[in-house]
Tab-separated table of C-alpha atoms and ligand atoms in Angstrom:
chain	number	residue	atom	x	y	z
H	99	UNK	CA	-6.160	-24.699	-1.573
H	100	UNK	CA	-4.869	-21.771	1.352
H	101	UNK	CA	-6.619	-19.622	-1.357
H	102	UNK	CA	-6.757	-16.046	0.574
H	103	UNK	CA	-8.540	-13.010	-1.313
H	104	UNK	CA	-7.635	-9.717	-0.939
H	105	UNK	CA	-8.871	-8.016	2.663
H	106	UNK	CA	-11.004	-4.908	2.595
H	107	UNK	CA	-10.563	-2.231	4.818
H	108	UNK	CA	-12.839	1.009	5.040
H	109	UNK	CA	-11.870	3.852	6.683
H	110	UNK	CA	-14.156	7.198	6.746
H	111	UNK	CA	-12.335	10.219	7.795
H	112	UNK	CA	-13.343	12.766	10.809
H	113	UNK	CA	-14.899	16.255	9.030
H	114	UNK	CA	-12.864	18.657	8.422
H	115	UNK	CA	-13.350	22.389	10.273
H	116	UNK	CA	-14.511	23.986	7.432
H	117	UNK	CA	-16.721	20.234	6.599
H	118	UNK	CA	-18.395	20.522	10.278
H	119	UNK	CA	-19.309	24.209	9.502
H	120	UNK	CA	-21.297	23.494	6.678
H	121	UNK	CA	-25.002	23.081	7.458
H	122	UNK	CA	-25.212	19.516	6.150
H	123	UNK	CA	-28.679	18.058	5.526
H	124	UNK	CA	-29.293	14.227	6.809
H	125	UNK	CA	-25.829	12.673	6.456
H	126	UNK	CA	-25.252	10.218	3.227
H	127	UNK	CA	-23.005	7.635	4.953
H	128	UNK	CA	-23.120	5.381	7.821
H	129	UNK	CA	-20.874	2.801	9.401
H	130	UNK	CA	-21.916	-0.508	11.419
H	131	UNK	CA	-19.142	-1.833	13.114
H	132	UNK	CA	-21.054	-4.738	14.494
H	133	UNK	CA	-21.551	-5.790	11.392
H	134	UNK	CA	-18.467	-4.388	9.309
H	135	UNK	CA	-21.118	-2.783	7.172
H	136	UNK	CA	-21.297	0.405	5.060
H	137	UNK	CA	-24.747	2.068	4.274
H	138	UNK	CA	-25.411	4.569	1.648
H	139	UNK	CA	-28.384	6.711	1.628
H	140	UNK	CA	-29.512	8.362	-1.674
H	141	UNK	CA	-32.275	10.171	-2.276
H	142	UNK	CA	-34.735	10.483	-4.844
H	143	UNK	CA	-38.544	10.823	-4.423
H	144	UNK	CA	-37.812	7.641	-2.323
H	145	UNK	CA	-34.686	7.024	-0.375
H	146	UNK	CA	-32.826	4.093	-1.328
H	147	UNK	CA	-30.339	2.474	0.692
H	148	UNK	CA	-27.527	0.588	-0.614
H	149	UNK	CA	-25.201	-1.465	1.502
H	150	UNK	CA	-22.082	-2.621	1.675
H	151	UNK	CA	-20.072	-5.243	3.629
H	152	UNK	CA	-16.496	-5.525	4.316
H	153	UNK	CA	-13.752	-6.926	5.995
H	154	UNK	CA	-13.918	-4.310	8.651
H	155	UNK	CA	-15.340	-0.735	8.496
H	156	UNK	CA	-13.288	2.067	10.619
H	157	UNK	CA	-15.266	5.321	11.748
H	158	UNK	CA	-13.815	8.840	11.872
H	159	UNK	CA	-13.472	8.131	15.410
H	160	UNK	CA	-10.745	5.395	14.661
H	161	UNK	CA	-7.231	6.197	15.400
H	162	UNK	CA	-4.185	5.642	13.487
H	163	UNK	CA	-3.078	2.565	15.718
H	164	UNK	CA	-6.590	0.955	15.058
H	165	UNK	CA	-5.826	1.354	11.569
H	166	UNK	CA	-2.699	-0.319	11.969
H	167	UNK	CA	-3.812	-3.320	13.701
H	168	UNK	CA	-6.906	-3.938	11.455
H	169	UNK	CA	-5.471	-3.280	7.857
H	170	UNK	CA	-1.492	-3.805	8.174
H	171	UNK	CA	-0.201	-5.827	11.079
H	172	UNK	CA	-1.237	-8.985	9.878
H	173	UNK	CA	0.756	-8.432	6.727
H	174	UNK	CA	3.626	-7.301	8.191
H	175	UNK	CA	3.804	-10.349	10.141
H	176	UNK	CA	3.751	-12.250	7.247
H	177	UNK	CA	6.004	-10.380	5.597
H	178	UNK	CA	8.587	-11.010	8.489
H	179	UNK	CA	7.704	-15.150	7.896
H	180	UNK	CA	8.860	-14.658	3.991
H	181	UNK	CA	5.717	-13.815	2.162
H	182	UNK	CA	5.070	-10.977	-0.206
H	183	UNK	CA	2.413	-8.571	1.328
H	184	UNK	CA	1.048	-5.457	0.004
H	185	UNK	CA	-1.014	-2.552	1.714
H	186	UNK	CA	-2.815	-0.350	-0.447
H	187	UNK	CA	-5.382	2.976	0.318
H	188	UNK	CA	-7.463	3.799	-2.576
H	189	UNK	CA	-10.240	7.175	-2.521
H	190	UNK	CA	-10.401	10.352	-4.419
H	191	UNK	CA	-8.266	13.312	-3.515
H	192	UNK	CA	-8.416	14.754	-0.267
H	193	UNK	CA	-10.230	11.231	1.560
H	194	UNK	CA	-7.110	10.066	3.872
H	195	UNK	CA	-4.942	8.094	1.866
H	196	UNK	CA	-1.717	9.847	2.751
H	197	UNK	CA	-2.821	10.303	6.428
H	198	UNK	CA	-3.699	6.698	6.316
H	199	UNK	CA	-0.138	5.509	4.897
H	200	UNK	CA	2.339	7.542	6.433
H	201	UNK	CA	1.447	10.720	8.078
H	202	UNK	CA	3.703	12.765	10.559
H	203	UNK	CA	5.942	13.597	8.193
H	204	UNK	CA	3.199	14.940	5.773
H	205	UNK	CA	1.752	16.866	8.393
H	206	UNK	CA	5.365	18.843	9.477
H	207	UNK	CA	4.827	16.703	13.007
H	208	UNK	CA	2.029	17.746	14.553
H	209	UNK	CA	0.020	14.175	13.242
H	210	UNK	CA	0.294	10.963	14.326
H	211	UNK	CA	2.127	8.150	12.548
H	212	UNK	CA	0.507	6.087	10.026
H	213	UNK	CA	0.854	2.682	8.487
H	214	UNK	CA	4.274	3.004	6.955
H	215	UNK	CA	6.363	4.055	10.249
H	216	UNK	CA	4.120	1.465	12.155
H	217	UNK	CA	5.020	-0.631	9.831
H	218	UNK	CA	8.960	-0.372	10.107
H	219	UNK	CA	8.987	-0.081	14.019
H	220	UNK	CA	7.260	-3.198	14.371
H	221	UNK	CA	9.558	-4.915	11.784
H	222	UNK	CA	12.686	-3.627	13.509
H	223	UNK	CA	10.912	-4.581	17.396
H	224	UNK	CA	10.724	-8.236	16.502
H	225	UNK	CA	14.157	-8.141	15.283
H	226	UNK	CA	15.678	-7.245	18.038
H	227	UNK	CA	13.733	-10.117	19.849
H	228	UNK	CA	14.138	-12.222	17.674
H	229	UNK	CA	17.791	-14.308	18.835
H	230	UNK	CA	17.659	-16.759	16.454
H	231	UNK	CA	17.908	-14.620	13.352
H	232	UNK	CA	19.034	-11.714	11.825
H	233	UNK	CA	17.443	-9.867	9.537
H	234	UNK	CA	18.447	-7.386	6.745
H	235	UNK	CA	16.177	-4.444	5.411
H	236	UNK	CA	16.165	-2.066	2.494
H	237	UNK	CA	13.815	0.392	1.427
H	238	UNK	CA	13.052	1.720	-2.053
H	239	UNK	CA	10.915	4.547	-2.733
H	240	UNK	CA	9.204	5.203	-6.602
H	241	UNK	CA	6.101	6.886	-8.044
H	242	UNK	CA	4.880	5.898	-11.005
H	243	UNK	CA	3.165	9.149	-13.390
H	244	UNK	CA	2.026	8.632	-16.426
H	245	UNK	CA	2.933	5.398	-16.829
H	246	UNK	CA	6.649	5.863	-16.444
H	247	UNK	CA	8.409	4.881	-13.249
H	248	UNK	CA	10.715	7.850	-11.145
H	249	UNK	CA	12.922	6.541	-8.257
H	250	UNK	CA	12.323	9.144	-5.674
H	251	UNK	CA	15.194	8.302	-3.838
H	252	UNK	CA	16.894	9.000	-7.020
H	253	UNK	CA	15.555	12.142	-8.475
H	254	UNK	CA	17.173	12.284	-11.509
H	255	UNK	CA	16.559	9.020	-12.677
H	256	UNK	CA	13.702	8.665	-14.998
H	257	UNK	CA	11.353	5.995	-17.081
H	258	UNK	CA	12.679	3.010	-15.090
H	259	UNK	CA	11.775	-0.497	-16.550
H	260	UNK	CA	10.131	-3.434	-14.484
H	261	UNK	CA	11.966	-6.599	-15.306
H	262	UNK	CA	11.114	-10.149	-14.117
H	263	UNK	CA	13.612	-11.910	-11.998
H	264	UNK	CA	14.113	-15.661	-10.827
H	265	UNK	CA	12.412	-14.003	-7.465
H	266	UNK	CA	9.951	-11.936	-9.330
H	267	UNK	CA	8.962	-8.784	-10.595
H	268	UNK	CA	11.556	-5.756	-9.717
H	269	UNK	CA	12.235	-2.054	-11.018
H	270	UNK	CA	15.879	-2.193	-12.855
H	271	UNK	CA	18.267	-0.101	-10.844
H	272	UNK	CA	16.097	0.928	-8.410
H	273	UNK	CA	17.993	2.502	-5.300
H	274	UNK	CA	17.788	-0.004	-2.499
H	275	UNK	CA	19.124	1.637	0.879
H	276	UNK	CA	19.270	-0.363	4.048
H	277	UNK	CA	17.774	0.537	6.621
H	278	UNK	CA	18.465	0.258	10.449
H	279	UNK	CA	15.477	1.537	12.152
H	280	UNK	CA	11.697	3.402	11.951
H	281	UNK	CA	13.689	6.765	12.201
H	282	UNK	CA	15.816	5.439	8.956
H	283	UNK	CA	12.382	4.735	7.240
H	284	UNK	CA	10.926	7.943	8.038
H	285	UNK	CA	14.068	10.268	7.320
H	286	UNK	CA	14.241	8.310	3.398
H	287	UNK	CA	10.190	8.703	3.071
H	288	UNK	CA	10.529	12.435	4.000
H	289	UNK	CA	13.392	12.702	1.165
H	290	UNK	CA	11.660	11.062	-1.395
H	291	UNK	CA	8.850	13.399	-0.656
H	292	UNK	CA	9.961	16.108	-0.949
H	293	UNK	CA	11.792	14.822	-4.088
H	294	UNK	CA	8.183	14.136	-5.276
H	295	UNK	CA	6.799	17.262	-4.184
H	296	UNK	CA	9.672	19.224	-6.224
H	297	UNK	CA	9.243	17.214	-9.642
H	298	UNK	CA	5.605	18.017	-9.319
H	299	UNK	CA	6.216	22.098	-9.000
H	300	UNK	CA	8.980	21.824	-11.777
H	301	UNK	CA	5.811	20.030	-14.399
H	302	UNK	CA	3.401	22.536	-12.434
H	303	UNK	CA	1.417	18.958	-11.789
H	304	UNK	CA	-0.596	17.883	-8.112
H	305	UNK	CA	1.357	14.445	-6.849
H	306	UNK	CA	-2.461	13.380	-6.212
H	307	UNK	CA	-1.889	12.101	-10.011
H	308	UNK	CA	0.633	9.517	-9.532
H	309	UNK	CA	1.199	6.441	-7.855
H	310	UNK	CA	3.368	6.851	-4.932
H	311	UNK	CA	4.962	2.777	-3.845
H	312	UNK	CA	7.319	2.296	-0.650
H	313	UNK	CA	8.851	-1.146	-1.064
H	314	UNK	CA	10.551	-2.849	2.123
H	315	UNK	CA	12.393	-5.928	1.914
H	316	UNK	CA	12.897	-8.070	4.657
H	317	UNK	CA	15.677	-10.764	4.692
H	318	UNK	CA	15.922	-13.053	7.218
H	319	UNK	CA	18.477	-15.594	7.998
H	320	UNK	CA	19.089	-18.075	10.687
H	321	UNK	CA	21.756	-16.892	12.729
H	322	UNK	CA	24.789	-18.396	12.983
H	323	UNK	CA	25.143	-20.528	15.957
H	324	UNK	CA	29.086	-22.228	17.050
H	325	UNK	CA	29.382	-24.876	17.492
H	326	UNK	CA	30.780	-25.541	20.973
H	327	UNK	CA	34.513	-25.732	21.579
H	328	UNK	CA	34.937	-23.826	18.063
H	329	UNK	CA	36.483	-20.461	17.538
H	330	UNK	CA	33.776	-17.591	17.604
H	331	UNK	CA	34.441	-15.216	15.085
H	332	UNK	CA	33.355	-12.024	13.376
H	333	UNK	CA	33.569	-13.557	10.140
H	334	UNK	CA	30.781	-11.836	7.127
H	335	UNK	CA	27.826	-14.055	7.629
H	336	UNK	CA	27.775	-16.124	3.835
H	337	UNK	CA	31.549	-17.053	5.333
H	338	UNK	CA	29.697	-18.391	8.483
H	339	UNK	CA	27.003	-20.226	7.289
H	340	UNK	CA	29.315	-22.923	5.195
H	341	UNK	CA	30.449	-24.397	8.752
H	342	UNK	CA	27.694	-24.297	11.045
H	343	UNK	CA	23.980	-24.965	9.097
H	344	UNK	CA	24.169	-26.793	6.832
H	345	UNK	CA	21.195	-26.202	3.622
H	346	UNK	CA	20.031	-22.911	5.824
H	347	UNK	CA	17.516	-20.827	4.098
H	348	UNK	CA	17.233	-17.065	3.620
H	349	UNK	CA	13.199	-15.511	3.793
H	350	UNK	CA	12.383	-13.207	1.402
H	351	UNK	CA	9.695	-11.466	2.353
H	352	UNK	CA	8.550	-7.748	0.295
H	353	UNK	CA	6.289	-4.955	1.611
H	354	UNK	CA	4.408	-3.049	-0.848
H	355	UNK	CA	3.060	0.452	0.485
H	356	UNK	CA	1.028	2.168	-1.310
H	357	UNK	CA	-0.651	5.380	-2.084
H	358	UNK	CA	-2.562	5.302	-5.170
H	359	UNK	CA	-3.515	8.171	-7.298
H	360	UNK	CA	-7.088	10.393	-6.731
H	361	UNK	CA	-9.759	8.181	-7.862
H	362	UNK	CA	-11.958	11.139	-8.516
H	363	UNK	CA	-13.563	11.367	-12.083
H	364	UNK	CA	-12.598	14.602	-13.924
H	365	UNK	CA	-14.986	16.851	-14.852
H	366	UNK	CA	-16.222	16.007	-18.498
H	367	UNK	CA	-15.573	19.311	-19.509
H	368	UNK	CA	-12.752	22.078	-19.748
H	369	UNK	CA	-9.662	19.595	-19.408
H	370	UNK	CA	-7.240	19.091	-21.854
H	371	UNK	CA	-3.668	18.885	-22.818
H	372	UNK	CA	-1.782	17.484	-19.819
H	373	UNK	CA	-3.996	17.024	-17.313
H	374	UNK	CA	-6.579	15.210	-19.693
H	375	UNK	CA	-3.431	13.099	-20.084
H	376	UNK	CA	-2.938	12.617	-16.127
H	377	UNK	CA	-6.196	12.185	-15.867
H	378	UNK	CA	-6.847	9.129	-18.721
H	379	UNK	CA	-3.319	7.698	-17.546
H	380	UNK	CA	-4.474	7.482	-13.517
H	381	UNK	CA	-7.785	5.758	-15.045
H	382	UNK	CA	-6.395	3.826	-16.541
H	383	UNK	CA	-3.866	2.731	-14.551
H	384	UNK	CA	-6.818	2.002	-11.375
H	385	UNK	CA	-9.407	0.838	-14.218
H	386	UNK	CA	-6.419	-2.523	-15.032
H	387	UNK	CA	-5.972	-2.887	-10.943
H	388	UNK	CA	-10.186	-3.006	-10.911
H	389	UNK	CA	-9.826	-5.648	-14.043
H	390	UNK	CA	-7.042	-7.675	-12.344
H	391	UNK	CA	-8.823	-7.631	-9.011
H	392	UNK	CA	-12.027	-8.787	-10.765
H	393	UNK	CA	-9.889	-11.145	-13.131
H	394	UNK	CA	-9.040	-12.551	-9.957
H	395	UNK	CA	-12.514	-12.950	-8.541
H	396	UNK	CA	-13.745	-14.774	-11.218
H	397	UNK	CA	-12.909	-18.366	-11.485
H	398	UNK	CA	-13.291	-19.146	-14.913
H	399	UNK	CA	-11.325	-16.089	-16.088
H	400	UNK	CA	-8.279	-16.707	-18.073
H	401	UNK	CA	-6.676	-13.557	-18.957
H	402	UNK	CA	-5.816	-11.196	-15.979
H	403	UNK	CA	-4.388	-8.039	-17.670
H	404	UNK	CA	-1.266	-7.611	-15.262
H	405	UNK	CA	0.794	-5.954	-18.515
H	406	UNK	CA	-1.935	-3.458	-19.216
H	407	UNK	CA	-0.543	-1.301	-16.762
H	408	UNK	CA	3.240	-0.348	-14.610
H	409	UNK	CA	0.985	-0.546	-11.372
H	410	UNK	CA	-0.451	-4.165	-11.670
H	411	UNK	CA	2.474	-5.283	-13.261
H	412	UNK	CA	4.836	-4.284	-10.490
H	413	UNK	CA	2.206	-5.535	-8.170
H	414	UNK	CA	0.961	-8.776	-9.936
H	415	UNK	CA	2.581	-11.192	-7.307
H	416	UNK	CA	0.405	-9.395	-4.257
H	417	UNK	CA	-2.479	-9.215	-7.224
H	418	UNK	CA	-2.048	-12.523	-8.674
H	419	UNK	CA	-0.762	-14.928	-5.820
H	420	UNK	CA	2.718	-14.298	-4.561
H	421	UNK	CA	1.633	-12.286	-1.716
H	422	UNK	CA	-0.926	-11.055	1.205
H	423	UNK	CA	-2.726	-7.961	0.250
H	424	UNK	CA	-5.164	-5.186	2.229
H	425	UNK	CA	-6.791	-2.936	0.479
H	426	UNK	CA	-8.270	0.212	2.026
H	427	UNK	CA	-10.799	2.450	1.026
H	428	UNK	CA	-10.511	6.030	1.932
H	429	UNK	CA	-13.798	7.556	2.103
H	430	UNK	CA	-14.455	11.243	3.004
H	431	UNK	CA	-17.546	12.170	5.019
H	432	UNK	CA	-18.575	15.191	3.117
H	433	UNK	CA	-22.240	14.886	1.266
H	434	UNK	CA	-20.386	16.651	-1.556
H	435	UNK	CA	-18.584	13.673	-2.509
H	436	UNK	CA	-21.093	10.831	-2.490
H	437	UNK	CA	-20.910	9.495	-5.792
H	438	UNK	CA	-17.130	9.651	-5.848
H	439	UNK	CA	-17.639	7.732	-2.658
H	440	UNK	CA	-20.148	5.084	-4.077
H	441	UNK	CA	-17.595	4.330	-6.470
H	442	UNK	CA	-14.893	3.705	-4.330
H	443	UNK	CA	-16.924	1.311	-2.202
H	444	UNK	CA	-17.677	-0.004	-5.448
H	445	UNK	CA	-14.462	-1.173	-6.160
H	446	UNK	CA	-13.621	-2.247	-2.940
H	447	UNK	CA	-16.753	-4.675	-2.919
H	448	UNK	CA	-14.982	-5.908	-6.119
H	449	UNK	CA	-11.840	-6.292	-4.284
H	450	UNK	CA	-13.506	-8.888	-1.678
H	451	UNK	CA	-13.935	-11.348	-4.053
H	452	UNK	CA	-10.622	-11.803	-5.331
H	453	UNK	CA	-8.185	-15.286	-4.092
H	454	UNK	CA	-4.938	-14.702	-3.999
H	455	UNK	CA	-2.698	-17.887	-2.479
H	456	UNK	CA	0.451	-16.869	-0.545
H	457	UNK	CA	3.399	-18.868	-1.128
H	458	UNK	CA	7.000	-18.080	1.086
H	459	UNK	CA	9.764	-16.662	-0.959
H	460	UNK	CA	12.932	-18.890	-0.313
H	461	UNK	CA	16.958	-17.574	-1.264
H	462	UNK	CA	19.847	-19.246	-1.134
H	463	UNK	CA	21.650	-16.524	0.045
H	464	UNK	CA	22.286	-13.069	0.490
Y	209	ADP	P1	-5.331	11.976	0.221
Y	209	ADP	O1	-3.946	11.415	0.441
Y	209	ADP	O2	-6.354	10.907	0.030
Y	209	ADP	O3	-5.373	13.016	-0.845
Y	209	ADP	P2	-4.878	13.241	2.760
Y	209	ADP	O4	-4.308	12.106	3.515
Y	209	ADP	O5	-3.927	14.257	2.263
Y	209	ADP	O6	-5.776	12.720	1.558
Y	209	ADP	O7	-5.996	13.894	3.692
Y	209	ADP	C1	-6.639	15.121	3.367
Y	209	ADP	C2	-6.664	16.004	4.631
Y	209	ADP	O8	-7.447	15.387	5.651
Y	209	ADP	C3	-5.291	16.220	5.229
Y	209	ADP	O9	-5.231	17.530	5.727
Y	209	ADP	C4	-5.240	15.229	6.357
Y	209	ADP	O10	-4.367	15.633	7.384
Y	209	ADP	C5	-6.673	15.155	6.830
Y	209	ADP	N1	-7.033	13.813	7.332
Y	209	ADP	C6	-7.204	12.714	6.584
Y	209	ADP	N2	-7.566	11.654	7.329
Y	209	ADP	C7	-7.601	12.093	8.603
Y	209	ADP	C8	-7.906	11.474	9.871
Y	209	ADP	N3	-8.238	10.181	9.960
Y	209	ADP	N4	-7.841	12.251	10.969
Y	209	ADP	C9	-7.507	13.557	10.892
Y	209	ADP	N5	-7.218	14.188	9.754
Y	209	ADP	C10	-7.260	13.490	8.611
């Protein structure tokens, strides 16, 4: 039935300086490309191996373009044909999520672009090819933090509601800016970081405990073609259209980015007041995308909790069948972190299962 579940990407990251000086014992975690497999070694009187297998399985060797073209390009070329996608990296704190998603800019320059500029400049490159259409984009920019929705392109705008819409689910007066080119992408994600980056200081809060969700939409329209021996004109496009194509059709198609809060358990003990309340609402919010995502996998499942949380409800099209969705799995390489690791391969075995059918958004106008 064109069923399509979601794709699972994993992506270990390279050591860090202070990682590769520790005197690690036997390492924990290996990677078979050939085989897009993940193997975990734990150790008890016995070893026991536990294995995963995935969609495709990046080493720390990988580089950001590799990452690209596995996990993201073939939803942003979907996206451009009218479909919902989304792209999602999910790991505890500190395993490449950011790096993976936009990079660059979080890194003051010295780093090399990640998913979200690729994303754009490939967007805005078929564009320009592209002489039968034209295409509109607009960017939004939120975070969602304890369950309530910010527009960081807005910062003082606060608890923003998700309505549903004849095309679907959408924050209520979320700032949409168009958006020209890459370099307009990357100069609004840079602003609504450090928008982000400030509210966090003001609450004396980590942004590691929110949800942070890039949203491009891509409109594209046949373009308007004379017809010969008729005046050309300059006229607004909607103008246009009524003389020349007749019943054209404008593609909808949306791009969900996003970086999802630390998965990382906290520490049974000593937390409480606000960051037990971070804490329980990042769980929870990740525990609902786990249930939807399972939901999903299983057939004879009737409920799928999309309302239990902002995050699947904003996403339930890419969750729930509107849409093309990746999925990857940041995993650090440090021995440290192996359970917090097993669990994120956990839930991105989950992920595998799920069907989600893709169906092309169609506007009259716009
Ligand atoms: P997260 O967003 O999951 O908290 P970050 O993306 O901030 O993690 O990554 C943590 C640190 O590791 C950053 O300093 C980042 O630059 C670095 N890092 C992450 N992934 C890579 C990678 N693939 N190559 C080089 N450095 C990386």
């Amino acid at each position: 039935d064109g069923g399509e579940r979601v794709r699972v990407t994993v992506r270990l990251r390279p050591p860090s300086k202070a990682e590769q000086q520790r005197d690690d014992e036997r390492p924990f975690i290996f990677l078979d490309t050939e085989r897009n497999t993940v193997v975990l070694r734990r150790t008890g009187s016995f070893d026991a191996f536990t294995e995963f297998q995935f969609d495709g399985v990046l080493p720390s060797i990988c580089q950001q373009v590799d990452v690209y073209n596995v996990a993201a390009r073939p939803v942003v070329l979907d996206v451009l044909e009218g479909y919902n996608g989304t792209i999602m990296a999910y790991g505890q704190t500190g395993a490449g999520k950011t790096y993976t998603l936009s990079d660059k800019l979080a890194c003051g320059g010295t780093s090399v672009e990640g998913i979200i500029p690729r994303s754009a400049a490939e967007i805005f490159a078929r564009a320009e090819q592209d002489n039968e259409n034209e295409y509109h984009v607009s960017m939004s920019y939120i975070q969602i933090y304890m369950e309530q929705i910010q527009d960081l392109l807005r910062p003082e705008s606060s608890n923003m509601q998700i309505r549903e819409g004849e095309n679907g689910v959408y924050v209520s007066g979320v700032e949409e800016v168009a958006v020209k080119s890459a370099e307009d992408v990357m100069k609004l994600l840079l602003l609504g970081d450090r928008n982000r980056a400030f509210s966090f200081t003001k609450l004396n809060a980590h942004s590691s405990r929110s949800h942070a969700i890039v949203i491009l939409t891509v409109e594209r329209k046949a373009k308007c073609i004379p017809e010969p021996g008729s005046e050309v004109s300059d006229r607004p496009h909607s103008a246009c259209s009524a003389g020349f194509l007749e019943g054209e059709r404008v593609l909808v198609g949306k791009l969900f980015l996003v970086d999802l809060a630390g998965s990382e358990r906290l520490k049974k003990s000593g937390s409480e007041g606000i960051r037990a309340s971070e804490a329980m609402s990042v769980n929870l919010s990740l525990t609902c995308l786990g249930k939807c995502i399972g939901a999903r996998a299983d057939p004879n499942s009737t409920h799928v909790p999309f309302r239990d949380s902002k995050l699947t409800r904003l996403l339930q099209e890419s969750l729930g069948g509107n849409a093309k969705t990746s999925l990857i799995i940041n995993i650090a390489p440090c021995n440290d972190y192996i359970q917090e690791s097993l669990s994120s391969l956990l839930f991105g075995s989950r992920a595998m299962k799920v069907a989600t059918r893709a169906i092309i958004n169609v506007e009259e106008e716009f």
